[in-house]
GROMACS .gro file of C-alpha atoms in nm:
model
   82
    1UNK     CA    1  -0.716  -0.335  -1.930
    2UNK     CA    2  -0.713  -0.476  -1.583
    3UNK     CA    3  -0.493  -0.344  -1.312
    4UNK     CA    4  -0.338  -0.502  -0.996
    5UNK     CA    5  -0.348  -0.284  -0.717
    6UNK     CA    6  -0.099  -0.351  -0.445
    7UNK     CA    7  -0.118  -0.161  -0.111
    8UNK     CA    8   0.165  -0.129   0.113
    9UNK     CA    9   0.166   0.008   0.472
   10UNK     CA   10   0.442   0.068   0.699
   11UNK     CA   11   0.474  -0.206   0.967
   12UNK     CA   12   0.240  -0.149   1.265
   13UNK     CA   13   0.500  -0.157   1.534
   14UNK     CA   14   0.719   0.123   1.329
   15UNK     CA   15   0.672   0.487   1.377
   16UNK     CA   16   0.519   0.647   1.079
   17UNK     CA   17   0.660   1.003   1.072
   18UNK     CA   18   0.449   1.105   0.792
   19UNK     CA   19   0.124   0.995   0.951
   20UNK     CA   20   0.202   1.159   1.289
   21UNK     CA   21   0.257   1.479   1.094
   22UNK     CA   22  -0.083   1.444   0.932
   23UNK     CA   23  -0.244   1.358   1.276
   24UNK     CA   24  -0.101   1.680   1.424
   25UNK     CA   25  -0.217   1.876   1.145
   26UNK     CA   26  -0.558   1.755   1.143
   27UNK     CA   27  -0.587   1.838   1.510
   28UNK     CA   28  -0.452   2.180   1.445
   29UNK     CA   29  -0.710   2.264   1.179
   30UNK     CA   30  -0.990   2.140   1.399
   31UNK     CA   31  -1.045   1.788   1.257
   32UNK     CA   32  -1.013   1.647   1.597
   33UNK     CA   33  -1.214   1.334   1.524
   34UNK     CA   34  -0.905   1.158   1.361
   35UNK     CA   35  -0.702   1.033   1.640
   36UNK     CA   36  -0.424   0.840   1.435
   37UNK     CA   37  -0.323   0.849   1.074
   38UNK     CA   38  -0.113   0.589   0.904
   39UNK     CA   39   0.031   0.661   0.546
   40UNK     CA   40   0.117   0.389   0.312
   41UNK     CA   41   0.152   0.390  -0.082
   42UNK     CA   42  -0.059   0.239  -0.364
   43UNK     CA   43   0.092   0.074  -0.702
   44UNK     CA   44  -0.112   0.014  -0.988
   45UNK     CA   45   0.001  -0.255  -1.229
   46UNK     CA   46  -0.177  -0.247  -1.559
   47UNK     CA   47  -0.194  -0.582  -1.718
   48UNK     CA   48  -0.247  -0.677  -2.091
   49UNK     CA   49  -0.486  -0.926  -2.117
   50UNK     CA   50  -0.640  -1.160  -1.825
   51UNK     CA   51  -0.517  -1.162  -1.490
   52UNK     CA   52  -0.432  -1.509  -1.444
   53UNK     CA   53  -0.338  -1.692  -1.126
   54UNK     CA   54   0.007  -1.691  -1.250
   55UNK     CA   55   0.011  -1.311  -1.301
   56UNK     CA   56  -0.109  -1.265  -0.946
   57UNK     CA   57   0.161  -1.486  -0.825
   58UNK     CA   58   0.414  -1.281  -1.024
   59UNK     CA   59   0.263  -0.959  -0.888
   60UNK     CA   60   0.283  -1.093  -0.527
   61UNK     CA   61   0.630  -1.181  -0.573
   62UNK     CA   62   0.756  -0.839  -0.711
   63UNK     CA   63   0.533  -0.664  -0.448
   64UNK     CA   64   0.718  -0.838  -0.194
   65UNK     CA   65   1.074  -0.853  -0.348
   66UNK     CA   66   1.077  -0.501  -0.537
   67UNK     CA   67   0.770  -0.296  -0.460
   68UNK     CA   68   0.813  -0.286  -0.052
   69UNK     CA   69   1.057  -0.273   0.195
   70UNK     CA   70   1.032  -0.588   0.403
   71UNK     CA   71   1.227  -0.462   0.679
   72UNK     CA   72   0.975  -0.147   0.758
   73UNK     CA   73   0.691  -0.239   0.539
   74UNK     CA   74   0.405  -0.496   0.483
   75UNK     CA   75   0.202  -0.572   0.178
   76UNK     CA   76  -0.159  -0.537   0.288
   77UNK     CA   77  -0.354  -0.613   0.003
   78UNK     CA   78  -0.305  -0.743  -0.371
   79UNK     CA   79  -0.629  -0.685  -0.590
   80UNK     CA   80  -0.747  -0.656  -0.932
   81UNK     CA   81  -0.962  -0.363  -1.073
   82UNK     CA   82  -1.119  -0.417  -1.397
   0.00000   0.00000   0.00000
């Protein structure tokens, strides 16, 4: 069954407290090569049958209207994984 993957990230101009906490932890644990961490979310939608243009359009609609909060998040990727 194909899976549609939706990646959502906090808007770039907003503070990402979870990412800041991980950034600080990495530095304290000696992993100083990583200067900035931003944390988002990945949603997988399994589809029965073929992923058509209509199914992808529906996934984009629900990604924008239901799976993300447009005030603080951006949908950065919608892709299909077989």
